[in-house]
mmCIF file of C-alpha atoms in Angstrom:
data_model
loop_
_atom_site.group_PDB
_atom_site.id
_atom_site.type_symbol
_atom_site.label_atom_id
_atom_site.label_comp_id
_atom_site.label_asym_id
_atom_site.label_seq_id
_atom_site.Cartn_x
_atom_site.Cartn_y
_atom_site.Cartn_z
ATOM 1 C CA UNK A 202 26.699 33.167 8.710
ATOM 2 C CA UNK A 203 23.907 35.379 10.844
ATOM 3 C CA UNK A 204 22.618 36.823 7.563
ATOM 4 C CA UNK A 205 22.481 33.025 6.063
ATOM 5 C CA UNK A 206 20.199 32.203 8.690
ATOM 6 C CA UNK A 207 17.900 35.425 8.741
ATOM 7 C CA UNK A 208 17.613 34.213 5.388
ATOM 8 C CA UNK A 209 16.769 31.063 5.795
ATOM 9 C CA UNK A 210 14.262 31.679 8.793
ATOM 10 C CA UNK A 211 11.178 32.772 6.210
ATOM 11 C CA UNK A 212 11.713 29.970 4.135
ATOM 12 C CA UNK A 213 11.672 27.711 7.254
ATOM 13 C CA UNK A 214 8.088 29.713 8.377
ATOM 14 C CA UNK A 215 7.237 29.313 5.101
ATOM 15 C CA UNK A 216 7.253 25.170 4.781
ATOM 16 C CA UNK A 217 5.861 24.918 8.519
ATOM 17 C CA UNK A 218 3.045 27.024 7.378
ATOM 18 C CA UNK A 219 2.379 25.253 4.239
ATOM 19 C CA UNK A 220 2.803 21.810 5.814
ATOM 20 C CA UNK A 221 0.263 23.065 8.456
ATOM 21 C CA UNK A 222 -2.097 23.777 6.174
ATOM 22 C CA UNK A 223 -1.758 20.242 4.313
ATOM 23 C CA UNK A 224 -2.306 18.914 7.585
ATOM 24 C CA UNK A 225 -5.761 20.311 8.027
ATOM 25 C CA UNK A 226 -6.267 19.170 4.262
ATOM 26 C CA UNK A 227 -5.197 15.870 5.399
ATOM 27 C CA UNK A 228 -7.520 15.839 8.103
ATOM 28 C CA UNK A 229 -10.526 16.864 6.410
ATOM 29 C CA UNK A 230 -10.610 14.723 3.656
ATOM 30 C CA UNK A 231 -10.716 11.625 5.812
ATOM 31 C CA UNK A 232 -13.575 13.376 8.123
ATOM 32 C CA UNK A 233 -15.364 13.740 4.493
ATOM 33 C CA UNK A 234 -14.682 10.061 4.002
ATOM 34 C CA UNK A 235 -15.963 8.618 7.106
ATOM 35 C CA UNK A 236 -18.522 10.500 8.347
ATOM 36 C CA UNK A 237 -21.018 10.155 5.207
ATOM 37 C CA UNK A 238 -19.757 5.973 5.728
ATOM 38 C CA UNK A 239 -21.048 5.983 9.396
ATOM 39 C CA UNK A 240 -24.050 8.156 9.215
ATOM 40 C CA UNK A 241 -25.153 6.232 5.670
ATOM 41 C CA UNK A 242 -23.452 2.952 5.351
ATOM 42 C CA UNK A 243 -23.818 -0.327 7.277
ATOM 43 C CA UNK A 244 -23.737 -3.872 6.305
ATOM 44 C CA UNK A 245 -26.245 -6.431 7.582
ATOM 45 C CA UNK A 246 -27.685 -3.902 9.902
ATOM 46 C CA UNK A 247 -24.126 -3.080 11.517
ATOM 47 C CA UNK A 248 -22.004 -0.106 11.083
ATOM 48 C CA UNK A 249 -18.857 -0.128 9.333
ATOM 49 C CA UNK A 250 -17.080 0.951 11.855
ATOM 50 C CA UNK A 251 -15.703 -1.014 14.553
ATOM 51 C CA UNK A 252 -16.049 1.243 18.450
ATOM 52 C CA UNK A 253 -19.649 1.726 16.866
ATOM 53 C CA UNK A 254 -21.025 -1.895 17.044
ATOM 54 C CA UNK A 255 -19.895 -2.078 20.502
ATOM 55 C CA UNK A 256 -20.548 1.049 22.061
ATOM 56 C CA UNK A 257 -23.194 3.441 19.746
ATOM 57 C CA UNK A 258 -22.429 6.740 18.898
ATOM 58 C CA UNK A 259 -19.359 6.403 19.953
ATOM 59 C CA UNK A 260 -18.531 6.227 16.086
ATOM 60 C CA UNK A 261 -17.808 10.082 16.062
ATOM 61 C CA UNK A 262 -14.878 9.541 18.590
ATOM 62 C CA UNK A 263 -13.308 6.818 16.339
ATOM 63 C CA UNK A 264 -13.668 9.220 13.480
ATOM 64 C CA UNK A 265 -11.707 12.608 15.137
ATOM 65 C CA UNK A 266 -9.455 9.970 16.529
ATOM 66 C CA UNK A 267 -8.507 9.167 13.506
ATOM 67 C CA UNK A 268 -8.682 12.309 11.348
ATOM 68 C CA UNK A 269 -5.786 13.023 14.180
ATOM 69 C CA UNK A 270 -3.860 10.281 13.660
ATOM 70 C CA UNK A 271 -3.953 11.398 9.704
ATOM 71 C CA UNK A 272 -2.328 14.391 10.437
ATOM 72 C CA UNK A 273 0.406 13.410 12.663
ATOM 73 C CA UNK A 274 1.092 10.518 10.275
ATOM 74 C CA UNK A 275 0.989 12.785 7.343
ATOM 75 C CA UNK A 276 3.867 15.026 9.291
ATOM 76 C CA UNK A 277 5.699 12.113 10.315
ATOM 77 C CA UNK A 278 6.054 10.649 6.881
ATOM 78 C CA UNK A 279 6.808 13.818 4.979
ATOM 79 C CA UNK A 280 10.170 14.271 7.891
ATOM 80 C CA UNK A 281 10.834 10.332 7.436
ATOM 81 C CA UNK A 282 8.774 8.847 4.601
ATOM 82 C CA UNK A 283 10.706 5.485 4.973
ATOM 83 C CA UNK A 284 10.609 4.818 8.396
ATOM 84 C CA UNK A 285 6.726 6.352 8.820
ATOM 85 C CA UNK A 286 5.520 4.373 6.257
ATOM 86 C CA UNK A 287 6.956 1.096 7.310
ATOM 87 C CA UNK A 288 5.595 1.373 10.502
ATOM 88 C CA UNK A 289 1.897 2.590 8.909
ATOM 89 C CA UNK A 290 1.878 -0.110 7.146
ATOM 90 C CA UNK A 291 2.659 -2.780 9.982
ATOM 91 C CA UNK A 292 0.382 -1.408 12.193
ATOM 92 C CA UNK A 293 -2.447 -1.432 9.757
ATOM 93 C CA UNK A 294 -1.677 -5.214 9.239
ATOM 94 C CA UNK A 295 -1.518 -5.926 12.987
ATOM 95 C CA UNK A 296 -4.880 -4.227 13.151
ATOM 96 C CA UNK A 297 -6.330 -6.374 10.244
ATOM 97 C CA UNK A 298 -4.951 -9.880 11.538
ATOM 98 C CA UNK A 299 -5.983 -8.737 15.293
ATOM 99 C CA UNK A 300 -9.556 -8.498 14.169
ATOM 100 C CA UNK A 301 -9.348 -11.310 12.131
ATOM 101 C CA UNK A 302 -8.826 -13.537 15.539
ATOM 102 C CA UNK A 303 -10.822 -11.485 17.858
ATOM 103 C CA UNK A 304 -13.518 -12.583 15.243
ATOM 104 C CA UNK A 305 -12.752 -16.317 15.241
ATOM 105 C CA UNK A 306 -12.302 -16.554 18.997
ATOM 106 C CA UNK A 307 -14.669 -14.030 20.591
ATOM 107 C CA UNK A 308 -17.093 -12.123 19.070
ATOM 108 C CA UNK A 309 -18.180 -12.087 15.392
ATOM 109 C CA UNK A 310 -18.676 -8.171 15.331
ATOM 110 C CA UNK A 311 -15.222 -7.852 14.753
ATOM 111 C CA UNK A 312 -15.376 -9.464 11.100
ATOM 112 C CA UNK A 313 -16.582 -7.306 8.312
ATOM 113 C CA UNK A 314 -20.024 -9.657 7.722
ATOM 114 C CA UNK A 315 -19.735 -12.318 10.193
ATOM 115 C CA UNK A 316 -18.620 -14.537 7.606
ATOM 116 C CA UNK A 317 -15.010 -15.953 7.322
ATOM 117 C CA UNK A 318 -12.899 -15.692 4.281
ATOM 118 C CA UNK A 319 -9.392 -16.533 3.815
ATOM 119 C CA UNK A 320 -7.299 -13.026 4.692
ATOM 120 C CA UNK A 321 -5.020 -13.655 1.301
ATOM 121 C CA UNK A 322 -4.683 -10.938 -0.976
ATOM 122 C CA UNK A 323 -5.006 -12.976 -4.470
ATOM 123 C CA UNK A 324 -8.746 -13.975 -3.052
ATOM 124 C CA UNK A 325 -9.781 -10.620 -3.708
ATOM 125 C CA UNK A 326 -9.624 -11.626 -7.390
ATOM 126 C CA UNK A 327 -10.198 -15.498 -7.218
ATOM 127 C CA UNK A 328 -13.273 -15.387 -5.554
ATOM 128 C CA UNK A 329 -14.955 -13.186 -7.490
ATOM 129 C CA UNK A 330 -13.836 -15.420 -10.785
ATOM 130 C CA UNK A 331 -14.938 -18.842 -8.365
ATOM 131 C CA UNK A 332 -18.194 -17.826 -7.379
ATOM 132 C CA UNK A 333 -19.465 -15.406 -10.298
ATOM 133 C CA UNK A 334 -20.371 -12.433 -7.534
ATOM 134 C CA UNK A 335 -18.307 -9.908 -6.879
ATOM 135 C CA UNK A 336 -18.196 -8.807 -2.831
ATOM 136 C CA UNK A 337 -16.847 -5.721 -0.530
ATOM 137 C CA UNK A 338 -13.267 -5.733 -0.570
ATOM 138 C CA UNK A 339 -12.943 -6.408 -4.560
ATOM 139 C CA UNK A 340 -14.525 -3.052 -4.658
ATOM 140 C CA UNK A 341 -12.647 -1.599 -2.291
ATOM 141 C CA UNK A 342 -9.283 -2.609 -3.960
ATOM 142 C CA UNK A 343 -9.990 -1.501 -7.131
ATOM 143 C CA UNK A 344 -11.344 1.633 -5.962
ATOM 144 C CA UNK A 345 -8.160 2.187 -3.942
ATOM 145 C CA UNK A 346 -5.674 1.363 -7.225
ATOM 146 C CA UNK A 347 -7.683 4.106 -8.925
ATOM 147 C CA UNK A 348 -7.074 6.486 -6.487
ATOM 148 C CA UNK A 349 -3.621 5.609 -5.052
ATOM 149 C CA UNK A 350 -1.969 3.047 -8.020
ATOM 150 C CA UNK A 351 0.562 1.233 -6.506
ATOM 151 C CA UNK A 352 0.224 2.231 -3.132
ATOM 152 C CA UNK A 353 -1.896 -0.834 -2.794
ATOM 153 C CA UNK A 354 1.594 -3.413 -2.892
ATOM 154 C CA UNK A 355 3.929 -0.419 -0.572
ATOM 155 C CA UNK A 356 1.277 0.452 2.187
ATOM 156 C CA UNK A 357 -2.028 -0.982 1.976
ATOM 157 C CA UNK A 358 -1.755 -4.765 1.630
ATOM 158 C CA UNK A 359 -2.044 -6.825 4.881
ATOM 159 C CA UNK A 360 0.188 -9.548 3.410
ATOM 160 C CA UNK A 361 2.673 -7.496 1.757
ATOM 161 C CA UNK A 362 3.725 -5.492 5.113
ATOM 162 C CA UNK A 363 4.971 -9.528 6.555
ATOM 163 C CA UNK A 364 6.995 -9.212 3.038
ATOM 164 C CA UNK A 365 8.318 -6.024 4.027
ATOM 165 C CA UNK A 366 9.714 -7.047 7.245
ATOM 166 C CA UNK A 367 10.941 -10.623 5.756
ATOM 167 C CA UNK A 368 13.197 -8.115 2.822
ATOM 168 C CA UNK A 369 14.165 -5.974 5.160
ATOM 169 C CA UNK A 370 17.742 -4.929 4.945
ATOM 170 C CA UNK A 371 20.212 -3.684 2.059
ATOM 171 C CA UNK A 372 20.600 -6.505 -0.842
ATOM 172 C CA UNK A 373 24.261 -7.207 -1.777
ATOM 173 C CA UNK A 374 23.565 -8.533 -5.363
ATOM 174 C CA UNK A 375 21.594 -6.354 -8.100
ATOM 175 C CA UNK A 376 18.621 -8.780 -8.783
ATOM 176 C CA UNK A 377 16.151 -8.057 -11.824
ATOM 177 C CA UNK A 378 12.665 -8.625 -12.420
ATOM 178 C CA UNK A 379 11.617 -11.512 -14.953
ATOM 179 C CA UNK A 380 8.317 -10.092 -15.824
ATOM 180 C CA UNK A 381 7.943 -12.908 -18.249
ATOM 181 C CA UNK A 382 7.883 -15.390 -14.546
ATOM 182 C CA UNK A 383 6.058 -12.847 -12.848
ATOM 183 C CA UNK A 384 3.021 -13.182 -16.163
ATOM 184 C CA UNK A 385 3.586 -17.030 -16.314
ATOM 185 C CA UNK A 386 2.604 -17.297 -12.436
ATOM 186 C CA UNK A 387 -0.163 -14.318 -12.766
ATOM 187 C CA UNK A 388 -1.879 -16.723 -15.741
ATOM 188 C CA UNK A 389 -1.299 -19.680 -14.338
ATOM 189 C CA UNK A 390 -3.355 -18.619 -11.097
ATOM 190 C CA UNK A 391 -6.448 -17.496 -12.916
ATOM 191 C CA UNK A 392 -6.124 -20.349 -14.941
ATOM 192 C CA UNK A 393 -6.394 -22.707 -12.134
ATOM 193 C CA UNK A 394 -9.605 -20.510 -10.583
ATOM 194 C CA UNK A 395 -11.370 -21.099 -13.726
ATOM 195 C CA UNK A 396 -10.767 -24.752 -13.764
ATOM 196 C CA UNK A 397 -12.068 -24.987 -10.194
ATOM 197 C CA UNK A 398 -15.302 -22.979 -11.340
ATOM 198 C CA UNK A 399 -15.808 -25.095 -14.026
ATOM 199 C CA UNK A 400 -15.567 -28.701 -11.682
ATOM 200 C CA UNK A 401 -17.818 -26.982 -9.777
ATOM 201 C CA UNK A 402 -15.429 -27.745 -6.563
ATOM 202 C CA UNK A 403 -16.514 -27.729 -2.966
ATOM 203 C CA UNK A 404 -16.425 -24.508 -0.825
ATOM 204 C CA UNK A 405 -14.499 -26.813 1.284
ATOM 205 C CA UNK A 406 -12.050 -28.021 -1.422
ATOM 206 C CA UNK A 407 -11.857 -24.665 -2.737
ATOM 207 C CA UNK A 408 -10.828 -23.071 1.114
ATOM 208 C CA UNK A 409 -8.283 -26.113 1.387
ATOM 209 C CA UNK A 410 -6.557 -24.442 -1.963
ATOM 210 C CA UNK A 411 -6.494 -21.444 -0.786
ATOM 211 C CA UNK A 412 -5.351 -21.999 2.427
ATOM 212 C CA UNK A 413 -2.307 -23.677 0.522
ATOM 213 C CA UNK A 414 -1.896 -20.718 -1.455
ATOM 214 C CA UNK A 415 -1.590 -18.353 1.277
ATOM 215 C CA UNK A 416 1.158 -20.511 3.028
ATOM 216 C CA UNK A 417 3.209 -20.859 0.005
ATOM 217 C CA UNK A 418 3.517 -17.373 -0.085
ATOM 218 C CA UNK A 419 4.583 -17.079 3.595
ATOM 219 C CA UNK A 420 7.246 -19.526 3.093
ATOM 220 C CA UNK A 421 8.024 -17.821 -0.068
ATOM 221 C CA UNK A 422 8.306 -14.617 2.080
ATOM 222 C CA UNK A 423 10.607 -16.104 5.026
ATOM 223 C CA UNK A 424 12.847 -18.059 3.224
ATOM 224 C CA UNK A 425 13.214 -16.196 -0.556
ATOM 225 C CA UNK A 426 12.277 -12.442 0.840
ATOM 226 C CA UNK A 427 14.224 -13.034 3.742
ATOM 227 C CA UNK A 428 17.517 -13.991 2.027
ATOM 228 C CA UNK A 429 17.425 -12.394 -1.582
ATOM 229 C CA UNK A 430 16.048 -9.263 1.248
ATOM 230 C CA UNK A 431 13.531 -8.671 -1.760
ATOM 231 C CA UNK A 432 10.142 -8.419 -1.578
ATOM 232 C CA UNK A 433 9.672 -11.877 -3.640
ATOM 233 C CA UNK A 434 5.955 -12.765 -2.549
ATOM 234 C CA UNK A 435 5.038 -9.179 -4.114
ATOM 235 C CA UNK A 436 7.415 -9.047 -6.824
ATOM 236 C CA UNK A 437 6.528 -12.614 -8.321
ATOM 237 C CA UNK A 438 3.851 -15.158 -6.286
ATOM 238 C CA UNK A 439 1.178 -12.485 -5.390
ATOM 239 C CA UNK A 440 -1.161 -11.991 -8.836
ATOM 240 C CA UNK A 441 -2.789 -8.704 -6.853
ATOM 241 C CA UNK A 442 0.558 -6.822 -7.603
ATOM 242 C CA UNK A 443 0.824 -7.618 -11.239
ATOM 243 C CA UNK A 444 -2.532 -6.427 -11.651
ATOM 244 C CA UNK A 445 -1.831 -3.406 -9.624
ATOM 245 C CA UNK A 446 1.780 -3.223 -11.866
ATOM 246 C CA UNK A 447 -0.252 -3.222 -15.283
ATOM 247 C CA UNK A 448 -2.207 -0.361 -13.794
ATOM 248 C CA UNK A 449 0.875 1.851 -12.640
ATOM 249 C CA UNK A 450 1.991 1.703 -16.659
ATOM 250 C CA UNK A 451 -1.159 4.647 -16.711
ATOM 251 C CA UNK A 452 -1.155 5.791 -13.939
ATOM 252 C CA UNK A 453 0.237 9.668 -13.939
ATOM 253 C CA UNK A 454 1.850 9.829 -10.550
ATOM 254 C CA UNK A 455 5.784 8.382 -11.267
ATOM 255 C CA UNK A 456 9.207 8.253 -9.587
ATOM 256 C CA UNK A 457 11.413 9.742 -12.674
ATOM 257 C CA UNK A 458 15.082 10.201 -13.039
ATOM 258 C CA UNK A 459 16.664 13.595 -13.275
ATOM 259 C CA UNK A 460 19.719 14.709 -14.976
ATOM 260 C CA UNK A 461 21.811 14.785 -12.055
ATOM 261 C CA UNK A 462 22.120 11.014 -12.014
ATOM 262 C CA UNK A 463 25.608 10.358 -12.347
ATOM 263 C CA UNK A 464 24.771 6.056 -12.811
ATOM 264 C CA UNK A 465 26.280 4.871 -9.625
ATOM 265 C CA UNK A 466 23.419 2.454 -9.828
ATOM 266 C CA UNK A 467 23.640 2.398 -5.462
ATOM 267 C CA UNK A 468 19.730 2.797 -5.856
ATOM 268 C CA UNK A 469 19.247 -0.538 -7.475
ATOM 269 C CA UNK A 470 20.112 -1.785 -4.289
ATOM 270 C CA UNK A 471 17.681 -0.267 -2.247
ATOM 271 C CA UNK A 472 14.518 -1.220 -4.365
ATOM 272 C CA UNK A 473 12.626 -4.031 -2.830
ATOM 273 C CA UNK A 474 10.233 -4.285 -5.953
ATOM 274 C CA UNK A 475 12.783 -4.570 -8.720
ATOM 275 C CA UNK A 476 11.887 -1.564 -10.183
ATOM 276 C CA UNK A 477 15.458 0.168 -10.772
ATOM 277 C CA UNK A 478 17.567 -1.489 -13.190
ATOM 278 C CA UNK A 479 20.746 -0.294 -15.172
ATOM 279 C CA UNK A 480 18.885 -0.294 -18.320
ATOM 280 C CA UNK A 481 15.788 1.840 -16.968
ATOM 281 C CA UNK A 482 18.388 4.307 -14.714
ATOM 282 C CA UNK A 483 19.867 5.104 -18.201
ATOM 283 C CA UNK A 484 16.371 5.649 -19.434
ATOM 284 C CA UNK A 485 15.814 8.017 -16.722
ATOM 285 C CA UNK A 486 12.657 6.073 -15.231
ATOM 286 C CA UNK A 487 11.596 3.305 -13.169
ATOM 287 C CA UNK A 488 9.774 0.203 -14.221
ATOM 288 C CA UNK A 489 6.240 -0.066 -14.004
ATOM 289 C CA UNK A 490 6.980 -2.570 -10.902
ATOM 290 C CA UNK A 491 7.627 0.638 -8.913
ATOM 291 C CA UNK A 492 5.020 1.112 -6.257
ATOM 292 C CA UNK A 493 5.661 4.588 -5.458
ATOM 293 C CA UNK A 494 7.188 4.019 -1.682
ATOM 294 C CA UNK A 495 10.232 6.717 -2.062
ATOM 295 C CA UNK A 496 12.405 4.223 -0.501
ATOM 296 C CA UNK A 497 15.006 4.896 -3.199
ATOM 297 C CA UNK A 498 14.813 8.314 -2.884
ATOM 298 C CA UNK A 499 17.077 8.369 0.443
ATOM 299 C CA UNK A 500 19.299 6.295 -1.310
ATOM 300 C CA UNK A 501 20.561 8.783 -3.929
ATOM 301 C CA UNK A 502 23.656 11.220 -2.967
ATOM 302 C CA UNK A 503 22.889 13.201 -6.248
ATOM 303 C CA UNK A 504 18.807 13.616 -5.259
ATOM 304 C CA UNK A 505 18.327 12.573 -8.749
ATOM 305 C CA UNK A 506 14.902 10.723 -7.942
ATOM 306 C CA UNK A 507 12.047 12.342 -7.968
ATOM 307 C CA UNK A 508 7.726 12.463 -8.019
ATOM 308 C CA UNK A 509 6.433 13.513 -10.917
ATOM 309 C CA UNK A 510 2.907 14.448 -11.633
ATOM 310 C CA UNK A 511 2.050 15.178 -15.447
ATOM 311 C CA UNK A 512 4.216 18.816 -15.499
ATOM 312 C CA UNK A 513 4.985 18.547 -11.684
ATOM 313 C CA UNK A 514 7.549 17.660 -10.072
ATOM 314 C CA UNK A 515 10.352 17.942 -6.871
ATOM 315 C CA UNK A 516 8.801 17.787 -3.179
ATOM 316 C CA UNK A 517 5.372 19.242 -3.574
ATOM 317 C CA UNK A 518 4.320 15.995 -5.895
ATOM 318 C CA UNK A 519 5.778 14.175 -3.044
ATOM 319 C CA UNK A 520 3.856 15.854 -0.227
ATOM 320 C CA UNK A 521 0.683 15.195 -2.833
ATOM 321 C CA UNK A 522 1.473 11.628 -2.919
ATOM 322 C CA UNK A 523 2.172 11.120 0.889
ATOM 323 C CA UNK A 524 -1.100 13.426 1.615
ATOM 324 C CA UNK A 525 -3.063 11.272 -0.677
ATOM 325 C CA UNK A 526 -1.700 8.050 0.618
ATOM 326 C CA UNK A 527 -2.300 8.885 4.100
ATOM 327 C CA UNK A 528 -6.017 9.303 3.433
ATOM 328 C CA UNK A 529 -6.160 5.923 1.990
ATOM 329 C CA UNK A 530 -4.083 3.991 4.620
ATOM 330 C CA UNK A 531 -6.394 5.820 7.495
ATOM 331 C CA UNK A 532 -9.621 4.927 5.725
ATOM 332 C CA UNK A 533 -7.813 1.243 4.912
ATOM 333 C CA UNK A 534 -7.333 1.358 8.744
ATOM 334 C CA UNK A 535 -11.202 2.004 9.507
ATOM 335 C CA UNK A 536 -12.719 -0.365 6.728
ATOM 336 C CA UNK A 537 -10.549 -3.338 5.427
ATOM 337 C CA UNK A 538 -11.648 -6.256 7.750
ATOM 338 C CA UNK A 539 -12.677 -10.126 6.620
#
């Protein structure tokens, strides 16, 4: 047993050190992010970051504070990926709907232009097609779903984290995706903008549908979510995540199936995005409604789930992924305000 452990002990030095170093990787790459945004970027004469328009230079504390909060994240979520990025992801939402207010009841600096818009997700694509211009966070999504896929729907959405929390808990029944409702509802959306473009509708009309739209979801998400305990705003009302789902069919970074799957099916369970199904477990993949959160991956006795990454695979294509996603949510953190 005392040789075991003498040698197990390099291995052990071995991950620390190479977890340290991802760590400082971590942390650099959102310090190369941010501080080209706040010495180069502003918007209507005001920074993009939020300490800075009330206190100047005080931009450069925000930024280490953060690059700090990277790493520890990063560490936290490689030790409990589940639980880590849960909580990421709720306190990024907090932060979004806590500036949101601040910005309707005290002080405009807190909103991204000093403009309101309506803080649900499917407006990042239905304004654009209503007004004919496209604005900040349409760019910012799709620039995110380049770089992180479906991260977007598992730990970057402010609407999708009150989904989370609505689903959360083990489902008894295996439920599957009917991607031909989830298409009907994505058309039928865009369909609808385009009609209201071409009436030429009020901005107030147009903020009354919206509005209306956003609460359907929420009751979709505390009554559906909460009882099915599946993410059903995502999986079927939200049009955001079947755009972001079309994307994941090409993106390279996937949660495969290995050959120790024995087909106890236990993970189908566990999915809050109906991506596991008995068909696609015998196909050795998920669907491309996976988003990538690894919440499966705890699930499985056999460790039969996996990252993959082209050739790659196993735990480094996981500490990739986290790494990657950790630089996203932090910068999401900093930027992503109405």
């Amino acid at each position: 047993m005392q040789n075991n452990n003498l040698l197990r002990q390099p291995q052990i030095l071995y991950m620390k050190s190479f977890l340290n170093h991802k760590t400082f990787v971590v942390s650099f790459f959102i310090l190369a992010f941010l501080i080209p945004i706040y010495k180069y970027v502003t918007i209507k004469g005001q920074s993009l970051l939020l300490i800075e328009r009330f206190f100047p230079m005080s931009g450069w504390i925000e930024i280490f504070i953060l690059a700090i909060y990277g790493g520890f994240l990063f560490n936290q979520m490689i030790k409990q990926q589940t639980k880590f990025r849960t909580l990421a992801w709720s306190v990024f939402s907090i932060v979004f709907f806590a500036q949101l207010f601040l910005g309707i009841l005290i002080d405009q600096r807190f909103l991204m232009t000093g403009k309101l818009h309506l803080p649900v997700p499917a407006i990042i694509i239905g304004g654009p097609v209503l007004r004919g211009e496209i604005g900040f966070m349409p760019i910012l999504f799709l620039s995110t779903v380049l770089i992180s896929g479906p991260a977007w729907c598992s730990q970057l959405c402010y609407f999708g984290a009150i989904d989370n929390f609505m689903a959360h808990g083990k489902r008894k029944n295996n439920i599957q995706l009917i991607w031909n409702l989830k298409f009907s509802f994505f058309v039928l959306f865009i369909l609808a903008v385009i009609i209201l473009r071409l009436l030429k509708v009020s901005n107030l009309m147009a903020t009354i549908l919206g509005i209306a739209f956003g609460l359907i979801g929420l009751i979709i998400s505390f009554y559906f979510s909460s009882k099915k305990k599946t993410m059903m705003h995502c999986s079927y009302w939200c049009p955001i995540n079947y755009l972001v789902n079309t994307f994941s069919f090409i993106y390279p970074i996937k949660i495969r199936i290995n050959n120790s799957c024995d087909k106890c099916m236990v993970c189908t369970n566990h999915c809050k995005y109906l991506a596991l199904t008995q068909k696609s477990i015998f196909k050795h993949k998920t669907t491309i409604s996976c988003t990538l959160c690894g919440e499966c991956l705890t699930s499985c006795h056999k460790s039969a789930l996996e990252y993959r990454f082209f050739k790659y695979k196993g735990e480094k294509v996981r500490i990739f992924w986290i790494g990657l996603t950790v630089v996203i949510h932090v910068i999401f953190l900093t930027l992503a305000r109405i």
